[in-house]
Short mmCIF file of C-alpha atoms and ligand atoms in Angstrom, two decimals:
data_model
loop_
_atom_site.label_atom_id
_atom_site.label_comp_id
_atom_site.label_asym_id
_atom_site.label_seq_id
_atom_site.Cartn_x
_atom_site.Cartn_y
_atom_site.Cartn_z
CA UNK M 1428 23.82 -8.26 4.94
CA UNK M 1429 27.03 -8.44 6.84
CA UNK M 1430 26.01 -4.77 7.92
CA UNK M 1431 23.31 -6.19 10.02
CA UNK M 1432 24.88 -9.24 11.15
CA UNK M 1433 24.57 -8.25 14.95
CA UNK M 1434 21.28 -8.03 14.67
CA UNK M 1435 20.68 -11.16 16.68
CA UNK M 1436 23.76 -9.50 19.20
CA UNK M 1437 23.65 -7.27 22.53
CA UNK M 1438 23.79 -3.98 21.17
CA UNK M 1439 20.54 -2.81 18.94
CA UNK M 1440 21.81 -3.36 14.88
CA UNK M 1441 23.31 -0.67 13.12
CA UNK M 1442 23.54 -0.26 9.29
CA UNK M 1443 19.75 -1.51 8.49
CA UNK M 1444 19.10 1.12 6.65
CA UNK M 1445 15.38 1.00 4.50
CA UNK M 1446 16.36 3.17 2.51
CA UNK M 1447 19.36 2.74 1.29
CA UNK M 1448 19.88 2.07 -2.21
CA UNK M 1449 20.50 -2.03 -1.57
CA UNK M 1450 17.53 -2.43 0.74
CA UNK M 1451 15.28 -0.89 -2.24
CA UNK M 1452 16.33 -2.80 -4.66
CA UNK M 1453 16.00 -5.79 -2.44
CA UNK M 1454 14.53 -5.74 1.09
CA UNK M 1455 14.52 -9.41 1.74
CA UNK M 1456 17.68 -10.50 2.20
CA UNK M 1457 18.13 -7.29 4.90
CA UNK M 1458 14.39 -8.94 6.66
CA UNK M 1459 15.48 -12.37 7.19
CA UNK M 1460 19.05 -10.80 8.77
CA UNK M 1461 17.12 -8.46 11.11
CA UNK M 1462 14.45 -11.11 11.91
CA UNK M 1463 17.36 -12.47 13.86
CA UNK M 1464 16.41 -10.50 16.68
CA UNK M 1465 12.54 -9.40 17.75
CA UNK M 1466 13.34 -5.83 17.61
CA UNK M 1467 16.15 -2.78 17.53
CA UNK M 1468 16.52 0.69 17.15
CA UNK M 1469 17.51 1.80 13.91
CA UNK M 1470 19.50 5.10 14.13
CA UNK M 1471 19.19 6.41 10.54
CA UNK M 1472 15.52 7.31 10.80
CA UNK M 1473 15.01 6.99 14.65
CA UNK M 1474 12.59 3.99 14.70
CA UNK M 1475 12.69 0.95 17.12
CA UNK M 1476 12.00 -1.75 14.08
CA UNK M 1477 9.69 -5.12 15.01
CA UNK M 1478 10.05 -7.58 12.66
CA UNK M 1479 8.43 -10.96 13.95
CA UNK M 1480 4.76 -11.91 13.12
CA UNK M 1481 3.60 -12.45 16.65
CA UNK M 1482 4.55 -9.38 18.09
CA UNK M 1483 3.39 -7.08 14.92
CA UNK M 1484 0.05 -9.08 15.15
CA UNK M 1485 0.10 -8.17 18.79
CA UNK M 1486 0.63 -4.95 18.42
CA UNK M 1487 -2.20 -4.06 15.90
CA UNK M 1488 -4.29 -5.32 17.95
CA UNK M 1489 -3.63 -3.97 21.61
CA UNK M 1490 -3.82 -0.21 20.36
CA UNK M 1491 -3.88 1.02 24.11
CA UNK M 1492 0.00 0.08 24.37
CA UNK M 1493 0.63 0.96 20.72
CA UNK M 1494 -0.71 4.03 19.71
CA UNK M 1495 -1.51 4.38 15.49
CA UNK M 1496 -1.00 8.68 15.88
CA UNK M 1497 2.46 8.91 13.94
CA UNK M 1498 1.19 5.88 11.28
CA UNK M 1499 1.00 9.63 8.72
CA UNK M 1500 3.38 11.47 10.13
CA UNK M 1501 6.90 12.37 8.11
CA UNK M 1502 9.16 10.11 9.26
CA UNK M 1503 11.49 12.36 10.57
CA UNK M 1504 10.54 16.27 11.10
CA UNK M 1505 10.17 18.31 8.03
CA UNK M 1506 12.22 21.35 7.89
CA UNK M 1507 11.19 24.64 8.68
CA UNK M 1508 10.63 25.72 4.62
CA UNK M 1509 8.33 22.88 4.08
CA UNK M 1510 6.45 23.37 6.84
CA UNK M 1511 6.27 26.92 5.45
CA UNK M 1512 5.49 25.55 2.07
CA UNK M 1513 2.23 23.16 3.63
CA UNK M 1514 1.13 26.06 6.27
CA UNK M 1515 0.99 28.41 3.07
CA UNK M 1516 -0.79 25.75 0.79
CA UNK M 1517 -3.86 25.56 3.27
CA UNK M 1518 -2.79 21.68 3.97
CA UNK M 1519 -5.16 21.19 6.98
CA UNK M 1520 -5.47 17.71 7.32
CA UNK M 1521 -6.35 16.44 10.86
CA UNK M 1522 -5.59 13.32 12.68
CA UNK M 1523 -8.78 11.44 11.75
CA UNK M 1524 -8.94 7.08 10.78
CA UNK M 1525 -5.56 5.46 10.20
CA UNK M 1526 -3.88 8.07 13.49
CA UNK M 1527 -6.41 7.99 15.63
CA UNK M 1528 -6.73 5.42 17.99
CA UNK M 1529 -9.98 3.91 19.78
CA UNK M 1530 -12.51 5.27 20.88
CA UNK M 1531 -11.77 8.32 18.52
CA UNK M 1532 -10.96 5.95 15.69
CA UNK M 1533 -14.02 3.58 16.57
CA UNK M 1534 -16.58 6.42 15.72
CA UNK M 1535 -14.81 7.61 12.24
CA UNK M 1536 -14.48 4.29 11.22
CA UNK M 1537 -18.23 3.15 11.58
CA UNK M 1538 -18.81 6.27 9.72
CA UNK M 1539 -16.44 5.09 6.66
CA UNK M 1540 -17.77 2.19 6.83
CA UNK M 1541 -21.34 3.08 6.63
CA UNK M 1542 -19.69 5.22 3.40
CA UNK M 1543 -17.91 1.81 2.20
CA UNK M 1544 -20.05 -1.01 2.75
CA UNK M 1545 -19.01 -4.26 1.28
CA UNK M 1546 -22.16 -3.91 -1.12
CA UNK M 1547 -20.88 -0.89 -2.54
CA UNK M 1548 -17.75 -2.72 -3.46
CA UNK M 1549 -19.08 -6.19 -5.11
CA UNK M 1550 -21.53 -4.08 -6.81
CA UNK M 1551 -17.73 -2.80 -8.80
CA UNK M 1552 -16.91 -6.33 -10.11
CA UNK M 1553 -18.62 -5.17 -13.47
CA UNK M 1554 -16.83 -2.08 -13.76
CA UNK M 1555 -13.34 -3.24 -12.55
CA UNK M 1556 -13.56 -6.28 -15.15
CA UNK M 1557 -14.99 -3.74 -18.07
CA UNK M 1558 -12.37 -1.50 -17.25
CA UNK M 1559 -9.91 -3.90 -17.70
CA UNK M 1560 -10.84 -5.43 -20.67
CA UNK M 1561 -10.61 -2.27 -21.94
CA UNK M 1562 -7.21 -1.42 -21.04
CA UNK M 1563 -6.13 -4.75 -22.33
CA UNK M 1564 -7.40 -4.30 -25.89
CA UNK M 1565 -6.00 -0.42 -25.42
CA UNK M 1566 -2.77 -0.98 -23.85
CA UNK M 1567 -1.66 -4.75 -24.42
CA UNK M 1568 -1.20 -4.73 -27.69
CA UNK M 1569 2.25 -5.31 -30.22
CA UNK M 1570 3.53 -8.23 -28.08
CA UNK M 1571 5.29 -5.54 -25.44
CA UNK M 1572 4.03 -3.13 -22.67
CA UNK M 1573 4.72 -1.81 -19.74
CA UNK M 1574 2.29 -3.85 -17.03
CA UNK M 1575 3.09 -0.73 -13.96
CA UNK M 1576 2.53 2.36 -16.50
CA UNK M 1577 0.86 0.92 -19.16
CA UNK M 1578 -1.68 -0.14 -17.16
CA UNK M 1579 -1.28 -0.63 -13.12
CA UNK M 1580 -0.84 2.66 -12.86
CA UNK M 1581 -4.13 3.88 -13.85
CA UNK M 1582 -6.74 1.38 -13.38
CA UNK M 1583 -6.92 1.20 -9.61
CA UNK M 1584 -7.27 4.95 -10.14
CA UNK M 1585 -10.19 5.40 -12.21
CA UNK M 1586 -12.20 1.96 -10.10
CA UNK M 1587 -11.40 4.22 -6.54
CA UNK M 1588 -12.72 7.30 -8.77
CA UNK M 1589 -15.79 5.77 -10.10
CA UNK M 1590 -16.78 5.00 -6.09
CA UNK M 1591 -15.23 8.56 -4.84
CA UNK M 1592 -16.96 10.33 -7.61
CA UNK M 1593 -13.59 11.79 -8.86
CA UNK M 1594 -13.76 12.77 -12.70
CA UNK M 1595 -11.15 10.24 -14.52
CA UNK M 1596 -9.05 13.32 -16.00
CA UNK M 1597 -7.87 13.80 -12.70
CA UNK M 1598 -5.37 10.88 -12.73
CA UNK M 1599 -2.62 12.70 -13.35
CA UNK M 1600 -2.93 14.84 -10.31
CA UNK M 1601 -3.75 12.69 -8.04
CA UNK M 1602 -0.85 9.89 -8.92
CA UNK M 1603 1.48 13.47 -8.82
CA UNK M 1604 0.01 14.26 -5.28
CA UNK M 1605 0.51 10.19 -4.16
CA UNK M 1606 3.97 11.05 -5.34
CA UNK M 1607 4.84 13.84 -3.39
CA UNK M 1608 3.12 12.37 0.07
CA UNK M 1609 5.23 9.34 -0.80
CA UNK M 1610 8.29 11.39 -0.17
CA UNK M 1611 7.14 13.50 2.00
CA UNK M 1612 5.53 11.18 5.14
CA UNK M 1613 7.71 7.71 4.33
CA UNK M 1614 10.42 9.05 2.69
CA UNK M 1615 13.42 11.04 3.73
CA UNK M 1616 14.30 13.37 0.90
CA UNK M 1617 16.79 16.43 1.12
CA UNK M 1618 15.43 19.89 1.79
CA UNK M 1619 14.98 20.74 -1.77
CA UNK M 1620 12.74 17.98 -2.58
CA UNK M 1621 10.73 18.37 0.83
CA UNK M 1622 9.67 21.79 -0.12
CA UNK M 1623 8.46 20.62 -3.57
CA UNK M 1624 7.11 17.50 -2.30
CA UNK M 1625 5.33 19.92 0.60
CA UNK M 1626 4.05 22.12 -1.98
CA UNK M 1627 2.57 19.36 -4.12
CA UNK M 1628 1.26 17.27 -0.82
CA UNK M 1629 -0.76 20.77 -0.16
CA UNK M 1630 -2.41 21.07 -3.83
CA UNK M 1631 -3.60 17.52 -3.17
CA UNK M 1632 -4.75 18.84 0.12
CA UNK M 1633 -6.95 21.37 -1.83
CA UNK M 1634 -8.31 18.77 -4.51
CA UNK M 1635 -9.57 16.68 -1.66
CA UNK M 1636 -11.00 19.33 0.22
CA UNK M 1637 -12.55 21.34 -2.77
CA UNK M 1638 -14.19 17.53 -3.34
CA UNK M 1639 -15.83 17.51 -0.05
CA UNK M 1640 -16.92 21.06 -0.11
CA UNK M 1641 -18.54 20.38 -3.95
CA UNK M 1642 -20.72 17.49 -2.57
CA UNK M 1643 -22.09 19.38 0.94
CA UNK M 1644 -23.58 21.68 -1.85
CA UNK M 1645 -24.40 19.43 -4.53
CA UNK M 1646 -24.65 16.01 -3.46
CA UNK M 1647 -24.64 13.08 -5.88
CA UNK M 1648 -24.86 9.23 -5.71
CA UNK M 1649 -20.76 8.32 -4.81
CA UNK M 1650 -19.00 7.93 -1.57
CA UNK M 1651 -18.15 11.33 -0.63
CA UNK M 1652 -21.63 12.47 -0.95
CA UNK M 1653 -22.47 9.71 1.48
CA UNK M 1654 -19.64 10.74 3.60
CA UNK M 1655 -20.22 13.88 4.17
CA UNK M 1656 -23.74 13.14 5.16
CA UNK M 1657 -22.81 9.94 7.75
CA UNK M 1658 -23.54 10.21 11.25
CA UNK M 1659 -22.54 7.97 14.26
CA UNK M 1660 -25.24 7.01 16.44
CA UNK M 1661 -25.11 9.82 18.51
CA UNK M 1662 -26.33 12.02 15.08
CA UNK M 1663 -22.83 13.32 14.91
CA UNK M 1664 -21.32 13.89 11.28
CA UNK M 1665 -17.72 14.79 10.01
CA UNK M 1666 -16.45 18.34 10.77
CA UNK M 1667 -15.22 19.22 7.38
CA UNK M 1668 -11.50 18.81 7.64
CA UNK M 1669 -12.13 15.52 9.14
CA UNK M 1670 -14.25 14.26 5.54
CA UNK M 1671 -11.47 15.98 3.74
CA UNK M 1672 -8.72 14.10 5.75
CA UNK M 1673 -10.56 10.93 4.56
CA UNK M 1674 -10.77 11.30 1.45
CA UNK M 1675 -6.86 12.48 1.12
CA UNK M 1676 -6.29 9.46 2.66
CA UNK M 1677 -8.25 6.97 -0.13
CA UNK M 1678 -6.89 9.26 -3.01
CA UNK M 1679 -3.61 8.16 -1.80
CA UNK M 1680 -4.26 4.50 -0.04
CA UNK M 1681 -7.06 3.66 -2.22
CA UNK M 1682 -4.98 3.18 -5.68
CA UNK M 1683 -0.81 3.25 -4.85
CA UNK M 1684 -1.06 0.27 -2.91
CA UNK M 1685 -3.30 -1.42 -5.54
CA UNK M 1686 -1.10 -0.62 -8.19
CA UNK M 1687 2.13 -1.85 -5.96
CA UNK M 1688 0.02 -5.12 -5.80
CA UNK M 1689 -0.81 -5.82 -9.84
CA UNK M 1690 3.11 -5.02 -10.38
CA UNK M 1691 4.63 -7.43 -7.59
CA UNK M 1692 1.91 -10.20 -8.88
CA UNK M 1693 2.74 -9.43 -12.41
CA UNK M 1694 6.82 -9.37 -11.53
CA UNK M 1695 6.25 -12.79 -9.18
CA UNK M 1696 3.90 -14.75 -11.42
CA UNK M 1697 5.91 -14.31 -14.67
CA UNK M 1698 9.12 -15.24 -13.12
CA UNK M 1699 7.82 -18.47 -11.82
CA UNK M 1700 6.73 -20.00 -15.23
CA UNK M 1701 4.65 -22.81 -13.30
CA UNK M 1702 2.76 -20.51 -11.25
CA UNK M 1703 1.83 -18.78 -14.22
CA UNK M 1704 0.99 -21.57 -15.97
CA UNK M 1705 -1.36 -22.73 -13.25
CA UNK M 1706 -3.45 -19.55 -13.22
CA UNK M 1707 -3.59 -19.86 -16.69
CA UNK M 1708 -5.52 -23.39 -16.76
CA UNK M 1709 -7.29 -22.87 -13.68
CA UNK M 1710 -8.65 -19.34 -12.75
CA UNK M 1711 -9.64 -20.69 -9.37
CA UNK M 1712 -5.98 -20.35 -8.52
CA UNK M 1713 -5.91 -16.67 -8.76
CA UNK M 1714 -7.53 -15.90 -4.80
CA UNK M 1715 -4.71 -18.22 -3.79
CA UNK M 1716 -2.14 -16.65 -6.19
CA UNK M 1717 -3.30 -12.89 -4.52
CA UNK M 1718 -3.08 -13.86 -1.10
CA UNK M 1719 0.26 -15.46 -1.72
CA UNK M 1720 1.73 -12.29 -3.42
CA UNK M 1721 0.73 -10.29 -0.82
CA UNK M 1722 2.33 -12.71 1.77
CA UNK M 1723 5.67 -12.89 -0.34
CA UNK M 1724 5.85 -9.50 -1.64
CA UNK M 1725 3.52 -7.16 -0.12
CA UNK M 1726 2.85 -3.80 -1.54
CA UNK M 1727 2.71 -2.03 2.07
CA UNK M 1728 6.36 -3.59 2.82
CA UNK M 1729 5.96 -1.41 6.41
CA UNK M 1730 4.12 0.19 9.00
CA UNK M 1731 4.03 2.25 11.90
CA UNK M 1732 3.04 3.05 15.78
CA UNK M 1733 4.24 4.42 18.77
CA UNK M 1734 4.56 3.41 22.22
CA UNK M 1735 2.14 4.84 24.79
CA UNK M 1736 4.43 3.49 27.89
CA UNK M 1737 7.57 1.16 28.23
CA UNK M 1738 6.85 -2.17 26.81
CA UNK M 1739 8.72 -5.30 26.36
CA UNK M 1740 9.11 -7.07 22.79
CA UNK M 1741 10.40 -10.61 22.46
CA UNK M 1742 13.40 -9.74 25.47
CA UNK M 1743 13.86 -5.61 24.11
CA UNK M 1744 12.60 -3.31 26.63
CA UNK M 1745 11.51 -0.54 24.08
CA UNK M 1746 10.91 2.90 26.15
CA UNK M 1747 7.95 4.83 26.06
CA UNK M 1748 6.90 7.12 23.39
CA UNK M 1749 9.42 5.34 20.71
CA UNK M 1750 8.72 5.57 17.70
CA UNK M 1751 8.46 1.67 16.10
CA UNK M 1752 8.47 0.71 12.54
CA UNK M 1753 7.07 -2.62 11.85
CA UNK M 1754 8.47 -5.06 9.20
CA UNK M 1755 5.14 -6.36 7.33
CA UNK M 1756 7.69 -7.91 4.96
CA UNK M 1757 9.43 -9.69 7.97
CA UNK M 1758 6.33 -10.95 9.33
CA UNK M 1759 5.00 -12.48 6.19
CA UNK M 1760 7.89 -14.44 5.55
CA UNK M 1761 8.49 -15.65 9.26
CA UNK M 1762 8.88 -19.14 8.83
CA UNK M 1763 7.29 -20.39 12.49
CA UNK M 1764 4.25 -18.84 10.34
CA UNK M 1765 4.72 -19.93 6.89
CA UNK M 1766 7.23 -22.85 6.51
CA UNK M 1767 9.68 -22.26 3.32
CA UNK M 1768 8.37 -18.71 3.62
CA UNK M 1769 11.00 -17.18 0.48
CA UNK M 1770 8.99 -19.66 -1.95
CA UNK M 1771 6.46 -19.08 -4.06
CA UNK M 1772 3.52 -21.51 -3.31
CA UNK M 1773 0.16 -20.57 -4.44
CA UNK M 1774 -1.24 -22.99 -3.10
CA UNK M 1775 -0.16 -22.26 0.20
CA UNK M 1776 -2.62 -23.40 2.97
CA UNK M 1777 -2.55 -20.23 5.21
CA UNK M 1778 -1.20 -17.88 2.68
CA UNK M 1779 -4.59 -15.14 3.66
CA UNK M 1780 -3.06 -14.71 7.64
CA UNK M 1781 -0.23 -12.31 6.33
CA UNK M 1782 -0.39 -9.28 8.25
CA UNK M 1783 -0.19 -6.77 4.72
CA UNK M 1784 -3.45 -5.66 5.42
CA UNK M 1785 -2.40 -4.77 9.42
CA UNK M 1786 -4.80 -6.43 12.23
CA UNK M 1787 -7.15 -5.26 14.83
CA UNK M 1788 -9.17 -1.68 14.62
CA UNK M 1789 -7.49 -0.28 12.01
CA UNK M 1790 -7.48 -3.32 9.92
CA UNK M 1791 -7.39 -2.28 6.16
CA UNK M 1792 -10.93 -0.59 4.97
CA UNK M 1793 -10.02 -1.21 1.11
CA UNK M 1794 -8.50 -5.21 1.32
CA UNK M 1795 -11.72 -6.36 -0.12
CA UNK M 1796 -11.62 -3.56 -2.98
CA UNK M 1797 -7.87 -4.58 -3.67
CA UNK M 1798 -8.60 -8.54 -3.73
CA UNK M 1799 -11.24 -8.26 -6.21
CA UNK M 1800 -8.99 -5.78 -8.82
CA UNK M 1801 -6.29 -8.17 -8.19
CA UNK M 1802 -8.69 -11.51 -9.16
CA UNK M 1803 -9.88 -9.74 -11.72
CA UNK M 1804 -6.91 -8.39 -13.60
CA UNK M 1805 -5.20 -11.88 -13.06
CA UNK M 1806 -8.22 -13.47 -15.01
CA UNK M 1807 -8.43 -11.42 -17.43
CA UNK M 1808 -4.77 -10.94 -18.50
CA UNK M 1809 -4.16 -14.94 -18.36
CA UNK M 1810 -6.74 -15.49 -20.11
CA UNK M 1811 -5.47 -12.91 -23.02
CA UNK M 1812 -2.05 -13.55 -22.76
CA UNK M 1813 -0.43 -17.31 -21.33
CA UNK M 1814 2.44 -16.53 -22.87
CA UNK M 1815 3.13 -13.16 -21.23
CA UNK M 1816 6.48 -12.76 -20.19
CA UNK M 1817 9.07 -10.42 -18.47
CA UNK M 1818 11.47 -8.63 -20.84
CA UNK M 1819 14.78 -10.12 -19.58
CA UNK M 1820 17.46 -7.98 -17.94
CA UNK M 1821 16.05 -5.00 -16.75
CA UNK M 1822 16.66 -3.60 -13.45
CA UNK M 1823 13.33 -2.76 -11.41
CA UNK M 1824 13.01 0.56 -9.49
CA UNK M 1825 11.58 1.52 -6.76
CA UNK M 1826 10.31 4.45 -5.04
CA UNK M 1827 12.51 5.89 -1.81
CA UNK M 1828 10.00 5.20 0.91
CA UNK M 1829 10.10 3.12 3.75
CA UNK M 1830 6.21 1.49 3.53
CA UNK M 1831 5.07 1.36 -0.02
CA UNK M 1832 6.84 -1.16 -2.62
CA UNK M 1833 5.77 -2.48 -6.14
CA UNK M 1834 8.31 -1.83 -9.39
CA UNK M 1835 7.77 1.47 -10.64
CA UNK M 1836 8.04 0.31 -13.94
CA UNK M 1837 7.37 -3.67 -15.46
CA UNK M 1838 8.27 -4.30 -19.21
CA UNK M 1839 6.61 -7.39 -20.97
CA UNK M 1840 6.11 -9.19 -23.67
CA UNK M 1841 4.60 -12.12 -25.82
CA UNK M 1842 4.12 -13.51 -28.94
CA UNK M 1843 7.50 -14.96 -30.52
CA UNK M 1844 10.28 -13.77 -28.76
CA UNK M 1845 12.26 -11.04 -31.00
CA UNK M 1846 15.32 -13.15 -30.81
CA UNK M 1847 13.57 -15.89 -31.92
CA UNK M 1848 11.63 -14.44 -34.75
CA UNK M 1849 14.93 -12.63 -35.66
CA UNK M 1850 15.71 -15.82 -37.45
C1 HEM V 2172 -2.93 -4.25 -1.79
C2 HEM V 2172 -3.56 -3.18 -1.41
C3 HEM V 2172 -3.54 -2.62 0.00
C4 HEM V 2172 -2.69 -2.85 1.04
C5 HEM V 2172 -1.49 -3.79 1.07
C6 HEM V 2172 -3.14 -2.03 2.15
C7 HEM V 2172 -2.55 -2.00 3.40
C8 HEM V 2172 -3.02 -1.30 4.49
C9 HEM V 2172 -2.42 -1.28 5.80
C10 HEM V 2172 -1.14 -2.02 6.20
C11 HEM V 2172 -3.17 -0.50 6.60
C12 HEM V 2172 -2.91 -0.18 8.08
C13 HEM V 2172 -3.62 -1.20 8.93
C14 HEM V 2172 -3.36 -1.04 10.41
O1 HEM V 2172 -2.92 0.02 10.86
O2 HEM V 2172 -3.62 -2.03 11.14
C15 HEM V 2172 -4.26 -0.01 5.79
C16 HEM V 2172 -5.24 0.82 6.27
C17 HEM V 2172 -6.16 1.43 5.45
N1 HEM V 2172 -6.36 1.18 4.12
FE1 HEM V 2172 -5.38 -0.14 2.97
N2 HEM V 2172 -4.24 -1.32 1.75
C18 HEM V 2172 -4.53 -1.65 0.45
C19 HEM V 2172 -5.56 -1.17 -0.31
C20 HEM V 2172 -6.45 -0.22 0.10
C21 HEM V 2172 -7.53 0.29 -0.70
C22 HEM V 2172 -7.86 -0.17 -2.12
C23 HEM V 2172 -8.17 1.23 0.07
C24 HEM V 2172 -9.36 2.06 -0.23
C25 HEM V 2172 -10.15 1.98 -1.23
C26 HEM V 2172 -7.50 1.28 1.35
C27 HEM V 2172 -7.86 2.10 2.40
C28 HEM V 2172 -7.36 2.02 3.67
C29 HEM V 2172 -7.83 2.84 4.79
C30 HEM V 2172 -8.91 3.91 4.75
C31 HEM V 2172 -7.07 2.46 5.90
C32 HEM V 2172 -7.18 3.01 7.33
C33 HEM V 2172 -8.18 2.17 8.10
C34 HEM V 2172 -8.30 2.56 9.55
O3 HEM V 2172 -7.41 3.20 10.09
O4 HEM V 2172 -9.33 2.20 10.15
N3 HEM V 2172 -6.46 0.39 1.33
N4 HEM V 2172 -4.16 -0.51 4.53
#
């Protein structure tokens, strides 16, 4: 912390680092330091970084002033061999919903939307809460588990497939592919690991596209098939790369930050042994209990956007074309938002205005997807298991990325405690 103590000073703050080791472990002490001034420029990956909830509301929403074209891009160039690496693995994704700004991004996204319509999503609730009841009798079982790769891991996987049309076998792949874009757009790794994670970015490339080809031949009843068939109301459909950007984009956006979700609710609710409790006797808790994890711990900790001329944030004349990088975490726990913002309060009044789901045009297309697998995994594990617990001691990980957080791992258990029952 002492690092960025002159954050609040003259000169922009040096040392905030997101991705140092510290910060991944635990971001929030280094948010509430920087929030101590509106915004800075980070030297270590050449961002200016917002961090208060009225300007980052501000800027999602005024997207002439903010542009959303580097919100995919690495965040610092790739060298030469993996650009080599992606050229020569056909990657051929073009700028296309979450980088394009309005009106560009205006006509795509009615399109998606036609593709996603709210219907098409309640009409999961009977799939997401078979699913998992399944995985609980499958994977919960013996009194320990692991709740991230036992079983957040997968399920938001297979409930995005089952809309996609994306045979379940391919989980592997696709978590491997979210894996290497991880590293590769919000990450910073060293040369080696670009080229792999370029190479592995580009197969997931292919298995997106191949998708979209497969269903312009042989439609079927699932969203890409509908996709690929939209049109905007001037009769104009996708070009091909454009339907096969999309879809990239869900096969990535559509399960990681679902499964970052179920882990911090899991790794929140079971440390707080009230809050836990509560959802346990009253299910009508759990919307609350969501909303309030994503305030407190959001799985989409970050986000970008660039500046289309020289603006002026809280005081900070920030220059034109700079590259910002906007502290979701910060915002959600700015306290002339959301008093005693470091607690956890499920019952907080305006827990739902947290900014994890962004604001304005490109406000997120899958939030009502992610509620409902988060309402419905709460409900059915509390039901199962009241007495579900964290194994004690263990030291989460996390992946090195600047935007998406949940534990990469969560061990658990229940039933009588092995020391306990050692006796
Ligand atoms: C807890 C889960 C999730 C979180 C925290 C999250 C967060 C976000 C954020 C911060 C944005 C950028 C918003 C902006 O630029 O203003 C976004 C956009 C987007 N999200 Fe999500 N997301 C989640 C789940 C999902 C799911 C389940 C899907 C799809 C099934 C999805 C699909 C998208 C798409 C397509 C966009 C781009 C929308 C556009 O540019 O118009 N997200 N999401």
């Amino acid at each position: 912390m002492d690092a960025i103590a002159n954050a609040g000073g003259e000169r922009p703050a040096i040392g905030f680092d997101p991705l140092s080791a510290e910060y991944l472990a635990d971001p929030y002490p280094f948010l509430a330091a920087a929030a101590a001034k509106p915004a800075f420029y980070c030297q270590s990956i050449d961002h200016w970084v917002v961090t208060r909830y009225r300007d980052i509301r501000h800027i999602f929403r005024t997207p002439a002033l903010f542009s959303a074209a580097n919100a995919n891009s690495p965040l610092r160039p790739p060298c030469p061999m993996a650009v080599k690496a992606l050229a020569e693995g056909g990657f051929k994704s073009v700028p296309t919903l979450a980088n394009v700004d309005p009106p560009a991004h205006t006509r795509v996204r009615k399109i998606a939307n036609v593709a996603f319509t709210p219907k098409r999503v309640a009409e999961m609730e009977s799939f997401v809460r078979e699913l998992t009841v399944k995985f609980c009798d499958e994977r919960l079982r013996d009194g320990h588990a692991d709740m991230v790769r036992d079983f957040a891991w997968a399920l938001p996987a297979l409930v995005l497939f089952r809309i996609l049309g994306v045979p379940d076998v391919e989980v592997p792949r696709v978590k491997e592919g979210s894996w290497s874009r991880i590293l590769f757009i919000y990450g910073q790794p060293p040369e080696s690991e670009q080229v792999r994670a370029a190479e592995g970015l580009a197969a997931f490339w292919r298995l997106a596209e191949n998708l979209v080809r497969d269903r312009m031949t042989n439609p079927r009843q699932d969203f890409v098939s509908d996709l690929v068939k939209a049109k905007d109301s001037e009769g104009k459909g996708l070009a091909t790369e454009q339907a096969a950007t999309i879809v990239l984009n869900l096969l990535f956006a559509g399960h990681e930050t679902t499964t970052g979700l179920l882990g911090n609710a899991f790794r929140r609710l079971l440390a707080d042994r009230d809050s836990w409790q509560a959802i346990c006797r009253d299910r009508r808790l759990i919307p609350g209990a969501i909303e309030e994890i994503l305030r407190l711990d959001t799985s989409v900790i970050a986000w970008r956007r660039r500046t289309t001329q020289q603006v002026d944030i809280g005081g900070v004349a920030i220059p034109q074309e700079a590259k910002l990088l906007l502290l979701l975490g910060a915002a959600n726990r700015d306290p002339s938002v959301f008093p005693d913002p470091d607690r956890l309060d499920i019952r907080r009044a305006n827990a739902r205005e947290h900014l994890s789901f962004g604001a304005g045009p490109h406000l997120c297309l899958g939030a009502p997807l992610a509620r409902l697998q988060g309402k419905v995994v709460l409900e059915e594990v509390s039901a199962r298991l009241p007495d579900l617990r964290l194994v004690p001691g263990v030291t989460l990980e996390f992946a090195p990325n600047v935007s998406f957080r949940g534990p990469l791992s969560l061990p658990v258990e229940w039933g009588p405690s092995p020391a306990r029952s050692a006796h």
